[in-house]
PDB file of C-alpha atoms in Angstrom:
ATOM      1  CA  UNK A   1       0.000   0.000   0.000  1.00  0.00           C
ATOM      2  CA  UNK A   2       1.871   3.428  -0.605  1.00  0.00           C
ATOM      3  CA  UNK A   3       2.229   5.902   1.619  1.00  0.00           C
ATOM      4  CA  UNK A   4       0.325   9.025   1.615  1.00  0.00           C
ATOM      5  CA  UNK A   5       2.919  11.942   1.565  1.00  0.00           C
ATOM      6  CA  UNK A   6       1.622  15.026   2.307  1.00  0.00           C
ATOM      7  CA  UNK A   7       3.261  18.544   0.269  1.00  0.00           C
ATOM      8  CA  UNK A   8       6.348  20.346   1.354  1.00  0.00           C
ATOM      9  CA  UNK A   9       5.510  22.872   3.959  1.00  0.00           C
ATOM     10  CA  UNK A  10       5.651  26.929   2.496  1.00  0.00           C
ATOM     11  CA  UNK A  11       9.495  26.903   4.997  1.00  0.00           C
ATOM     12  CA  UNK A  12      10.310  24.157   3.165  1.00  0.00           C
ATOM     13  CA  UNK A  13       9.748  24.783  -0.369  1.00  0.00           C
ATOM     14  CA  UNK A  14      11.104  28.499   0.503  1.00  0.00           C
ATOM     15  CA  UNK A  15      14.282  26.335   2.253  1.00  0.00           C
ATOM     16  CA  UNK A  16      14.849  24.379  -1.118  1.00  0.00           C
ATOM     17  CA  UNK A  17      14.609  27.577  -3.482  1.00  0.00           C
ATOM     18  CA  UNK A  18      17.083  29.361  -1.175  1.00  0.00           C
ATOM     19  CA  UNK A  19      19.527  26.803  -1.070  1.00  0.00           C
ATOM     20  CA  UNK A  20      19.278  27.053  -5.036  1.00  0.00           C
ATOM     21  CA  UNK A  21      19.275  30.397  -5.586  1.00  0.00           C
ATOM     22  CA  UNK A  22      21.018  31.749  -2.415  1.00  0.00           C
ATOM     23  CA  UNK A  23      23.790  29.162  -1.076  1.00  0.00           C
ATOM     24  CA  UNK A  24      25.381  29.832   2.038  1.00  0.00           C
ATOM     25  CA  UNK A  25      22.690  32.786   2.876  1.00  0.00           C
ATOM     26  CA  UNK A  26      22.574  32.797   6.899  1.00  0.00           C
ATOM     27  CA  UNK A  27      21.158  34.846   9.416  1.00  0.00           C
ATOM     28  CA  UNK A  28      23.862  37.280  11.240  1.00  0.00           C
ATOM     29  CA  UNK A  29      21.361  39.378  13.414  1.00  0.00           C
ATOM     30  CA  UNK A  30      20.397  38.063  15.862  1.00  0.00           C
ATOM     31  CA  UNK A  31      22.642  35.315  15.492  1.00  0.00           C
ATOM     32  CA  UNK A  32      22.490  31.858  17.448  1.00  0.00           C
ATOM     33  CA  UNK A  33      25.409  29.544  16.766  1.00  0.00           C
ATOM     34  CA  UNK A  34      24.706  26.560  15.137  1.00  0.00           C
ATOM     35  CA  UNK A  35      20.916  27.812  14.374  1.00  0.00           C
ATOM     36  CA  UNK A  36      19.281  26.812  10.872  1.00  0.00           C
ATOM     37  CA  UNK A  37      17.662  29.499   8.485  1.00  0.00           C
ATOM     38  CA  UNK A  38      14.371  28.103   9.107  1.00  0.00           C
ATOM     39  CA  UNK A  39      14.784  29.544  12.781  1.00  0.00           C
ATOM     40  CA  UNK A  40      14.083  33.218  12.091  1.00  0.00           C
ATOM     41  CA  UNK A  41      14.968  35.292  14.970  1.00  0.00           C
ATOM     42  CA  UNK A  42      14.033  38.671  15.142  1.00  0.00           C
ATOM     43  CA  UNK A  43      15.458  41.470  17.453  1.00  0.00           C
ATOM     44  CA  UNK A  44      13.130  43.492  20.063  1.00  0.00           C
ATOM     45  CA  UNK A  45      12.751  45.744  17.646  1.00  0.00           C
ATOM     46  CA  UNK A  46      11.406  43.136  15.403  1.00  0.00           C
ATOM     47  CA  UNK A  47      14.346  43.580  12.612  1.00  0.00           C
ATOM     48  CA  UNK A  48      16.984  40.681  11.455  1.00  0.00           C
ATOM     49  CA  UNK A  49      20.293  40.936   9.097  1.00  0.00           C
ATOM     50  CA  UNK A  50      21.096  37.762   6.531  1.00  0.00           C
ATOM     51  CA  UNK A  51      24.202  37.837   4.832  1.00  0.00           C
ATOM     52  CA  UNK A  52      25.052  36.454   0.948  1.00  0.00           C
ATOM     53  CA  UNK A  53      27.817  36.659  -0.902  1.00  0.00           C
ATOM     54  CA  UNK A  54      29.205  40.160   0.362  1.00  0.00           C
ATOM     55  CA  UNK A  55      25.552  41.426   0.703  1.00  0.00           C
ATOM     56  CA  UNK A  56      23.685  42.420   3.431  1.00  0.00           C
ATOM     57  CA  UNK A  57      19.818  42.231   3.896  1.00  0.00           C
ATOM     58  CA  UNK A  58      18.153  43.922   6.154  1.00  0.00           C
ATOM     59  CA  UNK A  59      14.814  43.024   7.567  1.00  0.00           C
ATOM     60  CA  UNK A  60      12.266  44.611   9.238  1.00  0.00           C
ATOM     61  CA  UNK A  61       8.609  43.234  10.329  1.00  0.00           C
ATOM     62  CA  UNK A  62       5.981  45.294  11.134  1.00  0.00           C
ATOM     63  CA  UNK A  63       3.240  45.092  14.043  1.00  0.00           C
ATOM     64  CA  UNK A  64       0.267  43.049  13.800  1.00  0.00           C
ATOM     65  CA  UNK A  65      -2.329  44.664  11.450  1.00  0.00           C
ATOM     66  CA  UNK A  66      -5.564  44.121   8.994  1.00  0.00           C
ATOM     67  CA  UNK A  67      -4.080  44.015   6.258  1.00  0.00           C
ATOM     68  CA  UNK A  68      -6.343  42.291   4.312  1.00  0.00           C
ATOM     69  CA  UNK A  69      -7.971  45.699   1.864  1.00  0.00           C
ATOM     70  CA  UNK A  70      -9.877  42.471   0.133  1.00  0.00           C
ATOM     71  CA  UNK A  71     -12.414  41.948   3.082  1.00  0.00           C
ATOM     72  CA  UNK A  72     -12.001  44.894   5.573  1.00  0.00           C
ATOM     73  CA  UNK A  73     -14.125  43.017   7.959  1.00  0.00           C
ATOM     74  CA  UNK A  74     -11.428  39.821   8.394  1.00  0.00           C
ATOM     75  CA  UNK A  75     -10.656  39.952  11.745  1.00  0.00           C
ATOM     76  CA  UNK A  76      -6.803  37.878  10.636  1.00  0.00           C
ATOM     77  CA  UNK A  77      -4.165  39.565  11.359  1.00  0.00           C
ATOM     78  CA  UNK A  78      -0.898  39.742   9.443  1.00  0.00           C
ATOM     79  CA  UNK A  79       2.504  41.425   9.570  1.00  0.00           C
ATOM     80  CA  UNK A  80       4.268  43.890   7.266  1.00  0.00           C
ATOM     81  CA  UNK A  81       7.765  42.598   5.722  1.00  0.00           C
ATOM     82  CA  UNK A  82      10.547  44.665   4.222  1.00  0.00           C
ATOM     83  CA  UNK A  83      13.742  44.043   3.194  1.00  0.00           C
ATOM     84  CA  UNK A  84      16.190  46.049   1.496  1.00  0.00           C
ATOM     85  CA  UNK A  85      19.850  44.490   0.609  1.00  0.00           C
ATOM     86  CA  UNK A  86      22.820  46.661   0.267  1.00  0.00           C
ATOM     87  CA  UNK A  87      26.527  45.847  -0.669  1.00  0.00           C
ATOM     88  CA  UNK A  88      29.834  47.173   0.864  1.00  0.00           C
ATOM     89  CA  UNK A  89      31.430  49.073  -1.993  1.00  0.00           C
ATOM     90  CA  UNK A  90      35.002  49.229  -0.581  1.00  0.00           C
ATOM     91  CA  UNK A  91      37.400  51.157  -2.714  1.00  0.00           C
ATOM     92  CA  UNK A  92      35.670  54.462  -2.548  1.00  0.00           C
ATOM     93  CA  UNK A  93      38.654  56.152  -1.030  1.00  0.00           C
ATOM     94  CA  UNK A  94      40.822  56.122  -4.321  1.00  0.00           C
ATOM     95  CA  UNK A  95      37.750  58.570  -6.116  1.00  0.00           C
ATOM     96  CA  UNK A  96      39.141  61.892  -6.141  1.00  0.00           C
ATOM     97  CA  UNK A  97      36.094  64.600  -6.261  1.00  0.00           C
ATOM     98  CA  UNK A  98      35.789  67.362  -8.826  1.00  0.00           C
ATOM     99  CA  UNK A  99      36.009  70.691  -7.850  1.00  0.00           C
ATOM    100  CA  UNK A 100      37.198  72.421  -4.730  1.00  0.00           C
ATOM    101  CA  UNK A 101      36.699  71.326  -1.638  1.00  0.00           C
ATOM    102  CA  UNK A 102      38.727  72.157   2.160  1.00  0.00           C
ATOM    103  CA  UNK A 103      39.670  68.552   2.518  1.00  0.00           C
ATOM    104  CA  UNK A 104      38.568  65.005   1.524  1.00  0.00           C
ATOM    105  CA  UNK A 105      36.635  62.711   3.503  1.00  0.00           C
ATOM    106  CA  UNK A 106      36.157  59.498   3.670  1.00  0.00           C
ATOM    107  CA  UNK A 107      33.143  57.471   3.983  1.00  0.00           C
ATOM    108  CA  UNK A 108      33.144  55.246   6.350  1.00  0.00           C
ATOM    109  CA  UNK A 109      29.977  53.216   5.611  1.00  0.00           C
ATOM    110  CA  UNK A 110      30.316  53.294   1.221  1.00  0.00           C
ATOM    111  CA  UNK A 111      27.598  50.925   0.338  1.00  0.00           C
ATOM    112  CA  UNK A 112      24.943  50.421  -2.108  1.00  0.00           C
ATOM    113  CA  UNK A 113      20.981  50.562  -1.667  1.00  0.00           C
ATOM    114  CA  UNK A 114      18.910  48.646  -3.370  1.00  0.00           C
ATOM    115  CA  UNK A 115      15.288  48.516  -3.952  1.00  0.00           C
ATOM    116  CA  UNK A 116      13.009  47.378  -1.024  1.00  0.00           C
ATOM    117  CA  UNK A 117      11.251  44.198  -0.984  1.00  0.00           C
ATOM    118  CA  UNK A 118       7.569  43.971   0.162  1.00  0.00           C
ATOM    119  CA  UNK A 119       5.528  41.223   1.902  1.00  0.00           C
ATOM    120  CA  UNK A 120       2.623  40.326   3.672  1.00  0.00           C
ATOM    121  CA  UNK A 121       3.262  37.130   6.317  1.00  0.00           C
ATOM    122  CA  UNK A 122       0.853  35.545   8.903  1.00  0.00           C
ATOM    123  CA  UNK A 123       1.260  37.256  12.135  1.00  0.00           C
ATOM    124  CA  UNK A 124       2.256  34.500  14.338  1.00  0.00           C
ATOM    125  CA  UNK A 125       6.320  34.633  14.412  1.00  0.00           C
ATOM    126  CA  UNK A 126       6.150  30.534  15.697  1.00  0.00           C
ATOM    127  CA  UNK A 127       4.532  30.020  12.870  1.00  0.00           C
ATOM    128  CA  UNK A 128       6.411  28.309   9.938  1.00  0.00           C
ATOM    129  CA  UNK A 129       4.520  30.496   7.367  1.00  0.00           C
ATOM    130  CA  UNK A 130       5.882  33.559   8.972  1.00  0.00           C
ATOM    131  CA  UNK A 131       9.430  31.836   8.624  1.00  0.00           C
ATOM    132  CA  UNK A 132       8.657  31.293   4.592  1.00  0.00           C
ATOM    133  CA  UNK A 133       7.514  34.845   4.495  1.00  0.00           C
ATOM    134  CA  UNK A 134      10.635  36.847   6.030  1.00  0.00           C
ATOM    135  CA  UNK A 135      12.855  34.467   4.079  1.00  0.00           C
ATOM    136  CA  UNK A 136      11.064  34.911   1.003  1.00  0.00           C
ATOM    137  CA  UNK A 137      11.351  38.589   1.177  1.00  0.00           C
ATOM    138  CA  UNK A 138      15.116  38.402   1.806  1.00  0.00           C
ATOM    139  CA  UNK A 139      15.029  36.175  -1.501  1.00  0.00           C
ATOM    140  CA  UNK A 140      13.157  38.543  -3.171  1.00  0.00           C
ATOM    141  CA  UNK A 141      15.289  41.601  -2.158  1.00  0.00           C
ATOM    142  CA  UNK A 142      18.349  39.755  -3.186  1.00  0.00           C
ATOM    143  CA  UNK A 143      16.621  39.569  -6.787  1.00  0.00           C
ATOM    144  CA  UNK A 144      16.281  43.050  -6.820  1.00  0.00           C
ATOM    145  CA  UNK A 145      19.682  43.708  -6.171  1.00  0.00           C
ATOM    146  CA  UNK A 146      20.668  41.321  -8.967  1.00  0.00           C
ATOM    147  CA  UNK A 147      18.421  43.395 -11.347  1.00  0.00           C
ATOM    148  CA  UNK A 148      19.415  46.534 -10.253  1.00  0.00           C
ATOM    149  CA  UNK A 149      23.278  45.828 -10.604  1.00  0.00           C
ATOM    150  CA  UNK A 150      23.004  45.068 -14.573  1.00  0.00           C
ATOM    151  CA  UNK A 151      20.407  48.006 -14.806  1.00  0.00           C
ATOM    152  CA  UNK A 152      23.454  50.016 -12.976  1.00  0.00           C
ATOM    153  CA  UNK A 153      26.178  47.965 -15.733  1.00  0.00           C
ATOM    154  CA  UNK A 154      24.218  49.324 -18.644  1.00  0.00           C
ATOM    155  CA  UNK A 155      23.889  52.920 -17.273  1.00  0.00           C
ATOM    156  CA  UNK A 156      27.438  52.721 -16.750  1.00  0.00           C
ATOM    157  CA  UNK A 157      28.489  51.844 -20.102  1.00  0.00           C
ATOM    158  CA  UNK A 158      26.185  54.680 -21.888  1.00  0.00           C
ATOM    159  CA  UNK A 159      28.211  56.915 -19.421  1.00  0.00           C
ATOM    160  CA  UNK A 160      30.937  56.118 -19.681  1.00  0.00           C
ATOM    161  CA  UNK A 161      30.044  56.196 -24.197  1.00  0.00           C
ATOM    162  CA  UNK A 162      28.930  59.525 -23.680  1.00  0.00           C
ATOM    163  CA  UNK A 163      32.209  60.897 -21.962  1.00  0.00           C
ATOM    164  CA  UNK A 164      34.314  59.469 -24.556  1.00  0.00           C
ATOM    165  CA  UNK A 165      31.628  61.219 -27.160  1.00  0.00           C
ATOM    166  CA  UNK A 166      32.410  64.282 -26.168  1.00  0.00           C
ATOM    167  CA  UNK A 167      36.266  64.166 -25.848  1.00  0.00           C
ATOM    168  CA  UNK A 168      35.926  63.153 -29.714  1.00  0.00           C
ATOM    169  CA  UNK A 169      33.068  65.872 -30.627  1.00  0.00           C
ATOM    170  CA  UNK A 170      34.960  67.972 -33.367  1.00  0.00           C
ATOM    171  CA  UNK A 171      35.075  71.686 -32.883  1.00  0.00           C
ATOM    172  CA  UNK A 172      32.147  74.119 -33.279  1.00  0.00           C
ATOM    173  CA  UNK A 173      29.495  71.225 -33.439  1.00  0.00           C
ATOM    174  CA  UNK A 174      26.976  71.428 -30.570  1.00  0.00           C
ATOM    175  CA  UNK A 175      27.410  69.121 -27.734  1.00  0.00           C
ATOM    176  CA  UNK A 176      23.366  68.054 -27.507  1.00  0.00           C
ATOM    177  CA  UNK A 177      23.179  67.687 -31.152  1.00  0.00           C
ATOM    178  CA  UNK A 178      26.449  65.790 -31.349  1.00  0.00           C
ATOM    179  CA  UNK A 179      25.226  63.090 -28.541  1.00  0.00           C
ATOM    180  CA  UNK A 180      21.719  63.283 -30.034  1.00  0.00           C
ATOM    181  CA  UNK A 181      23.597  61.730 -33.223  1.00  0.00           C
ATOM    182  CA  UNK A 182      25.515  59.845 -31.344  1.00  0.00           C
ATOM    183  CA  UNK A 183      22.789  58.224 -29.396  1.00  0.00           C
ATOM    184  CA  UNK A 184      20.975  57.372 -31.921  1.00  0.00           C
ATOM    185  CA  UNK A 185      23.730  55.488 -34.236  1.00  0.00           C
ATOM    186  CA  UNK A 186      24.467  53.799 -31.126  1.00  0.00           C
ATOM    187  CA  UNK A 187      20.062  52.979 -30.483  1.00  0.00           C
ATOM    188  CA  UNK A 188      20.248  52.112 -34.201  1.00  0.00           C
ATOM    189  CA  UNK A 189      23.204  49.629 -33.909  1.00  0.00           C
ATOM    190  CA  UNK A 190      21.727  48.250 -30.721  1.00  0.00           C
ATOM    191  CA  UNK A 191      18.405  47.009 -32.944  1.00  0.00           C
TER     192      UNK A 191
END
């Protein structure tokens, strides 16, 4: 007779994606040696910190709400989820600025934002759900960051054309005309 085996659990299939997508991602605040990622822990302040491959995600949860704008008489409550990742950029002290200034200096906290992940999670922490949720938010801002970095790439690289542009624009043509030409060879090669 075979045995009846139920579905993976939401913390589960989140778990398995993660460990895809994500390996090595662990919780660093609050941290509990030896803990697994299924154990969310949250601080008093009901925030938490995962790290991934020199990012950081930062999570906050909100306080128990209706949040349910589909039946405003629900009386389930739920919980608010953000995250937001950043990433240590760490050789901003070699950028020399433009223009006067009295003295140089240097940031001591050079890192890059990313968009904010959103999410709506049961409000019991205990329960696994809630887990899936937070961790499926970190996920998701992770994502973000991944998108945003080769949005950032190709804004870089049309800079970076349009600087060397205008070191080659002959004399006496007009800058804005010259990169409007320019632009659009490049828009027409691109297609």
């Amino acid at each position: 007779m075979p045995e009846d085996t139920a579905p993976p659990s939401p913390l589960d299939q989140t778990l398995a994606a993660l460990a895809a997508a994500h390996p090595g991602l662990r919780q660093t605040d609050p941290s509990k040696f030896g803990a697994s990622l299924a154990e969310v822990r949250l601080t008093p302040q009901r925030t938490a910190r995962f790290a991934w491959a020199g990012y950081e995600v930062q999570v906050s949860v909100g306080h128990e709400d209706h949040l349910d704008r589909d039946d405003p008489d629900s009386p389930v409550l739920y919980r608010e989820v953000r995250a937001h990742a950043t990433l240590l950029v760490p050789r901003t002290v070699a950028v020399d600025g433009i223009g006067h200034v009295e003295w140089e200096m240097t940031n001591s906290q050079a890192e890059m934002g990313f968009p904010t992940a959103f999410a709506v999670s049961v409000a019991d922490q205990h329960d696994p759900r809630f887990a899936a949720a937070v961790l499926s938010t970190v996920a998701k801002a992770l994502a973000y960051a991944r998108l945003a970095t080769e949005h950032a790439v190709v804004q870089a690289e049309k800079a970076a054309d349009e600087v060397r542009w205008e070191s080659e624009r002959p004399a006496g043509v007009s800058p804005r005309k010259w990169l409007r030409d320019r632009r659009a060879q490049r828009d027409a090669a691109t297609s």
